[in-house]
PDB file of C-alpha atoms in Angstrom:
ATOM      1  CA  MET A  24    -222.277-202.347  90.885  1.00 61.00           C
ATOM      2  CA  GLY A  25    -224.638-199.626  92.161  1.00 73.00           C
ATOM      3  CA  ASN A  26    -225.780-198.949  95.687  1.00 80.00           C
ATOM      4  CA  PRO A  27    -228.434-201.300  97.090  1.00 89.00           C
ATOM      5  CA  ILE A  28    -232.015-200.066  96.765  1.00 93.00           C
ATOM      6  CA  THR A  29    -233.738-199.141 100.014  1.00 94.00           C
ATOM      7  CA  HIS A  30    -237.317-200.378 100.161  1.00 95.00           C
ATOM      8  CA  VAL A  31    -239.812-197.757 101.363  1.00 96.00           C
ATOM      9  CA  PRO A  32    -243.459-198.912 101.337  1.00 95.00           C
ATOM     10  CA  ALA A  33    -245.718-195.999 100.411  1.00 94.00           C
ATOM     11  CA  SER A  34    -248.082-196.793 103.277  1.00 93.00           C
ATOM     12  CA  SER A  35    -245.226-196.522 105.790  1.00 95.00           C
ATOM     13  CA  LEU A  36    -244.959-192.790 105.125  1.00 96.00           C
ATOM     14  CA  SER A  37    -248.174-192.193 107.065  1.00 95.00           C
ATOM     15  CA  SER A  38    -246.061-192.774 110.174  1.00 96.00           C
ATOM     16  CA  LEU A  39    -244.299-189.539 111.113  1.00 98.00           C
ATOM     17  CA  SER A  40    -241.164-191.253 112.406  1.00 98.00           C
ATOM     18  CA  THR A  41    -240.828-193.355 109.232  1.00 98.00           C
ATOM     19  CA  ARG A  42    -241.537-190.361 107.040  1.00 98.00           C
ATOM     20  CA  ILE A  43    -238.906-188.243 108.810  1.00 98.00           C
ATOM     21  CA  SER A  44    -236.368-191.043 108.486  1.00 98.00           C
ATOM     22  CA  TYR A  45    -237.061-191.224 104.737  1.00 98.00           C
ATOM     23  CA  LEU A  46    -237.011-187.435 104.276  1.00 98.00           C
ATOM     24  CA  ARG A  47    -233.760-187.048 106.190  1.00 98.00           C
ATOM     25  CA  SER A  48    -232.138-189.903 104.299  1.00 98.00           C
ATOM     26  CA  PHE A  49    -233.270-188.699 100.869  1.00 98.00           C
ATOM     27  CA  ILE A  50    -232.316-185.047 101.338  1.00 98.00           C
ATOM     28  CA  SER A  51    -229.246-185.937 103.440  1.00 98.00           C
ATOM     29  CA  PHE A  52    -230.189-183.903 106.496  1.00 98.00           C
ATOM     30  CA  SER A  53    -227.521-185.159 108.865  1.00 98.00           C
ATOM     31  CA  ALA A  54    -226.234-184.588 112.380  1.00 98.00           C
ATOM     32  CA  SER A  55    -223.711-182.224 110.806  1.00 98.00           C
ATOM     33  CA  ASP A  56    -226.544-180.104 109.393  1.00 98.00           C
ATOM     34  CA  ALA A  57    -228.186-179.967 112.822  1.00 98.00           C
ATOM     35  CA  SER A  58    -224.866-178.962 114.355  1.00 98.00           C
ATOM     36  CA  VAL A  59    -224.447-176.170 111.803  1.00 98.00           C
ATOM     37  CA  LEU A  60    -227.934-174.857 112.615  1.00 98.00           C
ATOM     38  CA  HIS A  61    -227.159-174.893 116.339  1.00 98.00           C
ATOM     39  CA  SER A  62    -223.863-173.099 115.849  1.00 96.00           C
ATOM     40  CA  SER A  63    -225.656-170.426 113.792  1.00 96.00           C
ATOM     41  CA  ALA A  64    -228.040-169.501 116.599  1.00 96.00           C
ATOM     42  CA  SER A  65    -225.922-166.521 117.657  1.00 93.00           C
ATOM     43  CA  VAL A  66    -225.857-165.306 114.035  1.00 92.00           C
ATOM     44  CA  VAL A  67    -229.546-165.895 113.298  1.00 92.00           C
ATOM     45  CA  ALA A  68    -230.923-164.490 116.587  1.00 93.00           C
ATOM     46  CA  PRO A  69    -230.129-160.834 115.781  1.00 93.00           C
ATOM     47  CA  LEU A  70    -231.690-161.280 112.329  1.00 93.00           C
ATOM     48  CA  ILE A  71    -235.033-162.609 113.609  1.00 96.00           C
ATOM     49  CA  PRO A  72    -236.738-159.235 114.283  1.00 96.00           C
ATOM     50  CA  VAL A  73    -235.906-158.009 110.784  1.00 95.00           C
ATOM     51  CA  ILE A  74    -237.012-161.320 109.224  1.00 95.00           C
ATOM     52  CA  VAL A  75    -240.304-161.247 111.135  1.00 97.00           C
ATOM     53  CA  ASP A  76    -241.056-157.649 110.175  1.00 97.00           C
ATOM     54  CA  THR A  77    -240.261-158.351 106.527  1.00 97.00           C
ATOM     55  CA  VAL A  78    -242.468-161.448 106.488  1.00 97.00           C
ATOM     56  CA  TYR A  79    -245.475-159.627 107.916  1.00 96.00           C
ATOM     57  CA  GLU A  80    -245.058-156.703 105.551  1.00 96.00           C
ATOM     58  CA  LYS A  81    -245.338-159.244 102.745  1.00 97.00           C
ATOM     59  CA  LEU A  82    -248.310-161.082 104.305  1.00 96.00           C
ATOM     60  CA  LEU A  83    -250.205-157.831 104.796  1.00 96.00           C
ATOM     61  CA  SER A  84    -249.541-156.671 101.246  1.00 96.00           C
ATOM     62  CA  PHE A  85    -252.037-159.161  99.752  1.00 97.00           C
ATOM     63  CA  ASP A  86    -255.666-159.339 100.856  1.00 95.00           C
ATOM     64  CA  ILE A  87    -255.762-163.113 100.342  1.00 96.00           C
ATOM     65  CA  THR A  88    -253.083-163.621 103.019  1.00 95.00           C
ATOM     66  CA  ALA A  89    -253.915-160.631 105.224  1.00 95.00           C
ATOM     67  CA  GLN A  90    -257.524-161.761 105.722  1.00 92.00           C
ATOM     68  CA  SER A  91    -256.313-164.627 107.941  1.00 89.00           C
ATOM     69  CA  PHE A  92    -255.297-162.069 110.561  1.00 90.00           C
ATOM     70  CA  VAL A  93    -258.625-160.268 110.881  1.00 88.00           C
ATOM     71  CA  PRO A  94    -260.365-162.840 113.138  1.00 82.00           C
ATOM     72  CA  ARG A  95    -259.297-162.859 116.774  1.00 77.00           C
ATOM     73  CA  GLN A  96    -256.237-165.073 117.156  1.00 77.00           C
ATOM     74  CA  THR A  97    -256.091-167.862 119.710  1.00 72.00           C
ATOM     75  CA  GLY A  98    -254.574-166.615 122.954  1.00 76.00           C
ATOM     76  CA  TYR A  99    -254.878-162.944 122.031  1.00 80.00           C
ATOM     77  CA  SER A 100    -256.991-160.941 124.496  1.00 82.00           C
ATOM     78  CA  GLY A 101    -256.554-157.416 123.149  1.00 83.00           C
ATOM     79  CA  GLU A 102    -258.571-155.425 120.675  1.00 86.00           C
ATOM     80  CA  ALA A 103    -259.084-157.349 117.436  1.00 84.00           C
ATOM     81  CA  PRO A 104    -259.343-155.684 114.012  1.00 86.00           C
ATOM     82  CA  THR A 105    -262.744-155.576 112.374  1.00 85.00           C
ATOM     83  CA  SER A 106    -261.541-155.256 108.771  1.00 89.00           C
ATOM     84  CA  LEU A 107    -258.481-155.399 106.542  1.00 92.00           C
ATOM     85  CA  ASP A 108    -258.279-151.614 106.672  1.00 91.00           C
ATOM     86  CA  GLU A 109    -257.389-151.791 110.369  1.00 89.00           C
ATOM     87  CA  LEU A 110    -254.522-154.230 109.862  1.00 90.00           C
ATOM     88  CA  THR A 111    -251.068-152.686 110.025  1.00 91.00           C
ATOM     89  CA  PRO A 112    -247.690-154.197 110.943  1.00 92.00           C
ATOM     90  CA  GLU A 113    -248.002-152.435 114.319  1.00 92.00           C
ATOM     91  CA  HIS A 114    -251.513-153.592 115.186  1.00 92.00           C
ATOM     92  CA  PRO A 115    -251.430-155.371 118.596  1.00 88.00           C
ATOM     93  CA  GLN A 116    -252.798-158.592 117.085  1.00 89.00           C
ATOM     94  CA  ILE A 117    -250.113-158.569 114.387  1.00 92.00           C
ATOM     95  CA  ARG A 118    -247.422-157.961 117.014  1.00 92.00           C
ATOM     96  CA  PHE A 119    -248.894-160.939 118.864  1.00 92.00           C
ATOM     97  CA  ARG A 120    -248.524-163.109 115.738  1.00 91.00           C
ATOM     98  CA  LYS A 121    -245.011-161.807 115.161  1.00 95.00           C
ATOM     99  CA  ASP A 122    -243.997-163.185 118.555  1.00 94.00           C
ATOM    100  CA  PHE A 123    -245.095-166.670 117.467  1.00 92.00           C
ATOM    101  CA  LEU A 124    -243.096-166.496 114.238  1.00 95.00           C
ATOM    102  CA  ALA A 125    -240.045-165.275 116.135  1.00 97.00           C
ATOM    103  CA  GLY A 126    -240.366-168.248 118.498  1.00 97.00           C
ATOM    104  CA  TYR A 127    -240.645-170.647 115.554  1.00 97.00           C
ATOM    105  CA  LEU A 128    -237.479-169.261 113.952  1.00 97.00           C
ATOM    106  CA  ARG A 129    -235.584-169.567 117.231  1.00 97.00           C
ATOM    107  CA  LYS A 130    -236.683-173.191 117.504  1.00 97.00           C
ATOM    108  CA  LEU A 131    -235.294-173.979 114.051  1.00 97.00           C
ATOM    109  CA  VAL A 132    -231.751-173.223 115.233  1.00 97.00           C
ATOM    110  CA  THR A 133    -232.044-174.696 118.729  1.00 97.00           C
ATOM    111  CA  MET A 134    -234.170-177.866 118.547  1.00 98.00           C
ATOM    112  CA  ASP A 135    -232.700-181.321 119.067  1.00 98.00           C
ATOM    113  CA  TYR A 136    -233.272-182.990 115.708  1.00 98.00           C
ATOM    114  CA  ASP A 137    -232.487-186.410 117.139  1.00 97.00           C
ATOM    115  CA  LYS A 138    -235.725-186.250 119.121  1.00 98.00           C
ATOM    116  CA  ILE A 139    -239.032-187.111 117.491  1.00 98.00           C
ATOM    117  CA  GLU A 140    -240.660-184.366 119.586  1.00 98.00           C
ATOM    118  CA  SER A 141    -238.874-181.750 117.474  1.00 98.00           C
ATOM    119  CA  TRP A 142    -240.307-183.208 114.277  1.00 98.00           C
ATOM    120  CA  GLU A 143    -243.720-183.539 115.929  1.00 98.00           C
ATOM    121  CA  TYR A 144    -243.612-179.805 116.601  1.00 97.00           C
ATOM    122  CA  LEU A 145    -242.838-179.050 112.941  1.00 98.00           C
ATOM    123  CA  ASP A 146    -245.578-181.463 111.871  1.00 97.00           C
ATOM    124  CA  LYS A 147    -248.099-179.723 114.130  1.00 95.00           C
ATOM    125  CA  VAL A 148    -247.167-176.402 112.555  1.00 94.00           C
ATOM    126  CA  GLY A 149    -248.377-177.940 109.300  1.00 95.00           C
ATOM    127  CA  VAL A 150    -251.527-179.441 110.822  1.00 94.00           C
ATOM    128  CA  MET A 151    -252.659-176.223 112.497  1.00 90.00           C
ATOM    129  CA  HIS A 152    -252.836-174.388 109.173  1.00 90.00           C
ATOM    130  CA  THR A 153    -255.291-176.925 107.708  1.00 91.00           C
ATOM    131  CA  GLY A 154    -258.138-176.002 110.043  1.00 81.00           C
ATOM    132  CA  ARG A 155    -257.576-178.976 112.329  1.00 76.00           C
ATOM    133  CA  ALA A 156    -256.157-178.449 115.797  1.00 60.00           C
ATOM    134  CA  GLY A 157    -252.416-179.041 115.671  1.00 52.00           C
ATOM    135  CA  PHE A 158    -251.747-177.943 119.225  1.00 50.00           C
ATOM    136  CA  ALA A 159    -253.773-178.601 122.363  1.00 58.00           C
ATOM    137  CA  HIS A 160    -254.510-174.900 122.891  1.00 52.00           C
ATOM    138  CA  ARG A 161    -256.479-174.847 119.599  1.00 50.00           C
ATOM    139  CA  ALA A 162    -258.555-177.965 120.294  1.00 53.00           C
ATOM    140  CA  LYS A 163    -261.763-176.040 121.061  1.00 60.00           C
ATOM    141  CA  LYS A 164    -261.042-172.914 119.016  1.00 59.00           C
ATOM    142  CA  PRO A 165    -262.545-171.810 115.678  1.00 59.00           C
ATOM    143  CA  ALA A 166    -260.933-173.453 112.662  1.00 64.00           C
ATOM    144  CA  LEU A 167    -257.943-171.690 111.138  1.00 75.00           C
ATOM    145  CA  ARG A 168    -257.191-172.700 107.553  1.00 86.00           C
ATOM    146  CA  VAL A 169    -254.509-171.291 105.326  1.00 92.00           C
ATOM    147  CA  GLU A 170    -254.294-172.859 101.883  1.00 94.00           C
ATOM    148  CA  LEU A 171    -251.135-174.732 100.934  1.00 96.00           C
ATOM    149  CA  VAL A 172    -250.135-172.307  98.199  1.00 97.00           C
ATOM    150  CA  HIS A 173    -249.670-169.534 100.779  1.00 96.00           C
ATOM    151  CA  CYS A 174    -247.788-171.773 103.216  1.00 96.00           C
ATOM    152  CA  ALA A 175    -245.379-172.947 100.526  1.00 97.00           C
ATOM    153  CA  LEU A 176    -244.808-169.431  99.224  1.00 97.00           C
ATOM    154  CA  LEU A 177    -244.115-168.170 102.734  1.00 97.00           C
ATOM    155  CA  LEU A 178    -241.476-170.840 103.328  1.00 97.00           C
ATOM    156  CA  GLY A 179    -239.823-169.880 100.054  1.00 97.00           C
ATOM    157  CA  TYR A 180    -239.963-166.215 101.014  1.00 97.00           C
ATOM    158  CA  VAL A 181    -238.424-166.887 104.437  1.00 97.00           C
ATOM    159  CA  GLU A 182    -235.641-168.859 102.808  1.00 97.00           C
ATOM    160  CA  ASP A 183    -234.947-166.042 100.355  1.00 97.00           C
ATOM    161  CA  ILE A 184    -234.650-163.577 103.246  1.00 96.00           C
ATOM    162  CA  LEU A 185    -232.263-165.927 105.057  1.00 95.00           C
ATOM    163  CA  VAL A 186    -230.159-166.432 101.940  1.00 96.00           C
ATOM    164  CA  GLY A 187    -229.784-162.684 101.500  1.00 96.00           C
ATOM    165  CA  ALA A 188    -228.977-162.137 105.178  1.00 94.00           C
ATOM    166  CA  VAL A 189    -226.422-164.941 105.371  1.00 95.00           C
ATOM    167  CA  MET A 190    -224.732-164.165 102.061  1.00 96.00           C
ATOM    168  CA  GLY A 191    -224.352-160.528 103.060  1.00 95.00           C
ATOM    169  CA  HIS A 192    -223.166-161.227 106.592  1.00 94.00           C
ATOM    170  CA  PRO A 193    -219.741-159.631 107.101  1.00 94.00           C
ATOM    171  CA  ASP A 194    -218.577-162.026 109.821  1.00 93.00           C
ATOM    172  CA  LEU A 195    -219.127-165.318 107.977  1.00 95.00           C
ATOM    173  CA  ASP A 196    -216.653-166.859 105.574  1.00 96.00           C
ATOM    174  CA  ASN A 197    -217.826-168.513 102.367  1.00 97.00           C
ATOM    175  CA  ASP A 198    -217.503-172.059 103.679  1.00 97.00           C
ATOM    176  CA  THR A 199    -219.660-171.237 106.703  1.00 97.00           C
ATOM    177  CA  LYS A 200    -222.254-169.517 104.517  1.00 97.00           C
ATOM    178  CA  THR A 201    -222.386-172.552 102.249  1.00 98.00           C
ATOM    179  CA  VAL A 202    -222.909-175.190 104.948  1.00 98.00           C
ATOM    180  CA  LEU A 203    -225.409-173.021 106.813  1.00 98.00           C
ATOM    181  CA  LEU A 204    -227.542-172.278 103.761  1.00 98.00           C
ATOM    182  CA  ARG A 205    -227.495-175.926 102.699  1.00 98.00           C
ATOM    183  CA  ALA A 206    -228.704-176.956 106.171  1.00 98.00           C
ATOM    184  CA  VAL A 207    -231.449-174.303 106.144  1.00 98.00           C
ATOM    185  CA  ASN A 208    -232.535-175.337 102.645  1.00 98.00           C
ATOM    186  CA  LYS A 209    -232.844-179.004 103.650  1.00 98.00           C
ATOM    187  CA  LEU A 210    -234.769-178.200 106.804  1.00 98.00           C
ATOM    188  CA  LEU A 211    -237.252-175.896 105.092  1.00 98.00           C
ATOM    189  CA  TRP A 212    -237.931-178.467 102.377  1.00 98.00           C
ATOM    190  CA  ILE A 213    -238.669-181.012 105.105  1.00 98.00           C
ATOM    191  CA  GLN A 214    -240.971-178.455 106.738  1.00 98.00           C
ATOM    192  CA  ASN A 215    -242.643-177.937 103.365  1.00 98.00           C
ATOM    193  CA  ASP A 216    -243.431-181.642 103.205  1.00 98.00           C
ATOM    194  CA  LEU A 217    -244.795-181.530 106.748  1.00 98.00           C
ATOM    195  CA  PHE A 218    -247.261-178.952 105.465  1.00 97.00           C
ATOM    196  CA  ALA A 219    -248.076-180.723 102.213  1.00 97.00           C
ATOM    197  CA  ARG A 220    -248.733-184.137 103.743  1.00 96.00           C
ATOM    198  CA  HIS A 221    -251.765-182.727 105.564  1.00 96.00           C
ATOM    199  CA  TYR A 222    -253.207-181.137 102.421  1.00 96.00           C
ATOM    200  CA  VAL A 223    -252.394-183.578  99.611  1.00 94.00           C
ATOM    201  CA  ALA A 224    -253.554-187.186  99.529  1.00 86.00           C
ATOM    202  CA  ASP A 225    -250.801-189.684  98.734  1.00 83.00           C
ATOM    203  CA  ALA A 226    -252.211-191.728  95.852  1.00 79.00           C
ATOM    204  CA  ASP A 227    -249.572-194.465  96.135  1.00 73.00           C
ATOM    205  CA  ALA A 228    -250.258-194.939  99.837  1.00 66.00           C
ATOM    206  CA  ALA A 229    -254.006-194.976  99.223  1.00 58.00           C
ATOM    207  CA  GLU A 230    -253.664-197.590  96.460  1.00 67.00           C
ATOM    208  CA  GLU A 231    -251.381-199.714  98.618  1.00 65.00           C
ATOM    209  CA  ALA A 232    -253.804-199.527 101.531  1.00 57.00           C
ATOM    210  CA  GLU A 233    -256.735-200.394  99.253  1.00 57.00           C
ATOM    211  CA  ALA A 234    -254.809-203.349  97.811  1.00 56.00           C
ATOM    212  CA  LYS A 235    -254.210-204.646 101.334  1.00 57.00           C
ATOM    213  CA  LYS A 236    -257.928-204.314 102.096  1.00 61.00           C
ATOM    214  CA  ILE A 237    -258.819-206.238  98.946  1.00 60.00           C
ATOM    215  CA  MET A 238    -256.289-208.947  99.779  1.00 60.00           C
ATOM    216  CA  GLY A 239    -257.747-209.143 103.272  1.00 62.00           C
ATOM    217  CA  ARG A 240    -261.273-209.482 101.911  1.00 63.00           C
ATOM    218  CA  ASP A 241    -260.087-212.119  99.428  1.00 59.00           C
ATOM    219  CA  ARG A 242    -258.493-214.122 102.233  1.00 70.00           C
ATOM    220  CA  VAL A 243    -261.716-213.965 104.230  1.00 62.00           C
ATOM    221  CA  ALA A 244    -263.722-215.021 101.171  1.00 62.00           C
ATOM    222  CA  LEU A 245    -261.388-217.935 100.438  1.00 68.00           C
ATOM    223  CA  ALA A 246    -261.523-219.012 104.043  1.00 63.00           C
ATOM    224  CA  ALA A 247    -265.324-218.915 103.921  1.00 61.00           C
ATOM    225  CA  VAL A 248    -265.328-221.016 100.737  1.00 58.00           C
ATOM    226  CA  ALA A 249    -262.936-223.509 102.293  1.00 59.00           C
ATOM    227  CA  ILE A 250    -265.080-223.784 105.410  1.00 69.00           C
ATOM    228  CA  GLY A 251    -268.149-224.204 103.232  1.00 62.00           C
ATOM    229  CA  LEU A 252    -266.525-227.025 101.243  1.00 63.00           C
ATOM    230  CA  VAL A 253    -265.467-228.802 104.421  1.00 59.00           C
ATOM    231  CA  ALA A 254    -268.959-228.469 105.811  1.00 60.00           C
ATOM    232  CA  ALA A 255    -270.493-229.732 102.569  1.00 56.00           C
ATOM    233  CA  GLY A 256    -268.122-232.681 102.546  1.00 58.00           C
ATOM    234  CA  ALA A 257    -268.996-233.538 106.117  1.00 58.00           C
ATOM    235  CA  GLY A 258    -272.675-233.360 105.288  1.00 58.00           C
ATOM    236  CA  LEU A 259    -272.227-235.635 102.297  1.00 50.00           C
ATOM    237  CA  MET A 260    -270.325-238.157 104.388  1.00 52.00           C
ATOM    238  CA  HIS A 261    -273.107-238.095 106.931  1.00 57.00           C
ATOM    239  CA  VAL A 262    -275.692-238.860 104.245  1.00 52.00           C
ATOM    240  CA  LEU A 263    -273.788-241.500 102.248  1.00 53.00           C
ATOM    241  CA  GLY A 264    -271.759-243.079 104.999  1.00 55.00           C
ATOM    242  CA  PRO A 265    -268.062-243.909 104.986  1.00 49.00           C
ATOM    243  CA  ALA A 266    -268.505-246.966 102.803  1.00 46.00           C
ATOM    244  CA  VAL A 267    -269.072-244.826  99.737  1.00 46.00           C
ATOM    245  CA  LEU A 268    -265.367-244.000  99.700  1.00 41.00           C
ATOM    246  CA  TRP A 269    -264.549-247.614  98.881  1.00 44.00           C
ATOM    247  CA  GLN A 270    -266.963-248.022  96.034  1.00 49.00           C
ATOM    248  CA  THR A 271    -265.530-248.201  92.521  1.00 42.00           C
TER     249      THR A 271
END
C-alpha cells in the first residue's frame, strides 16, 4: 500500500505560508538542511567577495542585464552612470549593488528558516524585481523590473559558482560537500519559485478561483429563484384563499 496522498488545493498556494510548507515538503527542505547551511557560514563567508565579483562580471558582460544598472539605484547617493560605457565592476554604483548581493548571500546561511519572516524576505526579493515595491524603501521609487529569464539564469549561475567552490574546498570532506550542496540546491530552487510566482499566473489556481465564483453566483441565483417561488406561492394563496388546498 502506497503513502497517503496529501491534498493541496491550487488556490491555497497563493498564501505564502501554505506555499512554503508545500515547497519544503515536496523538495524535502528540512531542519537538517537549515542546520547544514548555518554550519557552513564560516566556509561560505570568505567565498562571498569572490562570488559577488564573479556574478557582476557576468551581469555586466551582456547589455540586456547590464542596462538595469544604469539608472540611479535606490539608496545610492553618489555619481550615477549615464550609459553602459561607463559601467565597470569598480563603478561606485556597482560596488553599491555588490554590497546588497553580499548581504543576501550572508542571509542565506544565517536566517532562521523556521520563521515566516525569513521566507517573506526571500519572497520580497522576488517581488522587487517585477517592478512592484517588494521592500518599504522602494514604495515611492521608480519601478525596477528584471525579466524572469535573467533572474532564473542568475540563480543557476550563482549555484554553479557555489558548486565549484564547495567541491574544490580543501577543508571539506565529501560527505560535508554532499549535504551542503544538496541544501543549497533545495534552497535556490525554492527561491526560484519565489521569483516565478510573481511573474507567472497559476492557471490551476485561477480556474479553481473562477469555479468558486461561479458556484457562489449559482448559489445566489438558486436562492433568488427559491425566494421568488415562495413569494409567488404566498401571492397565490392570498388570491385564492386557503380553501383551494382542499379542493379536489
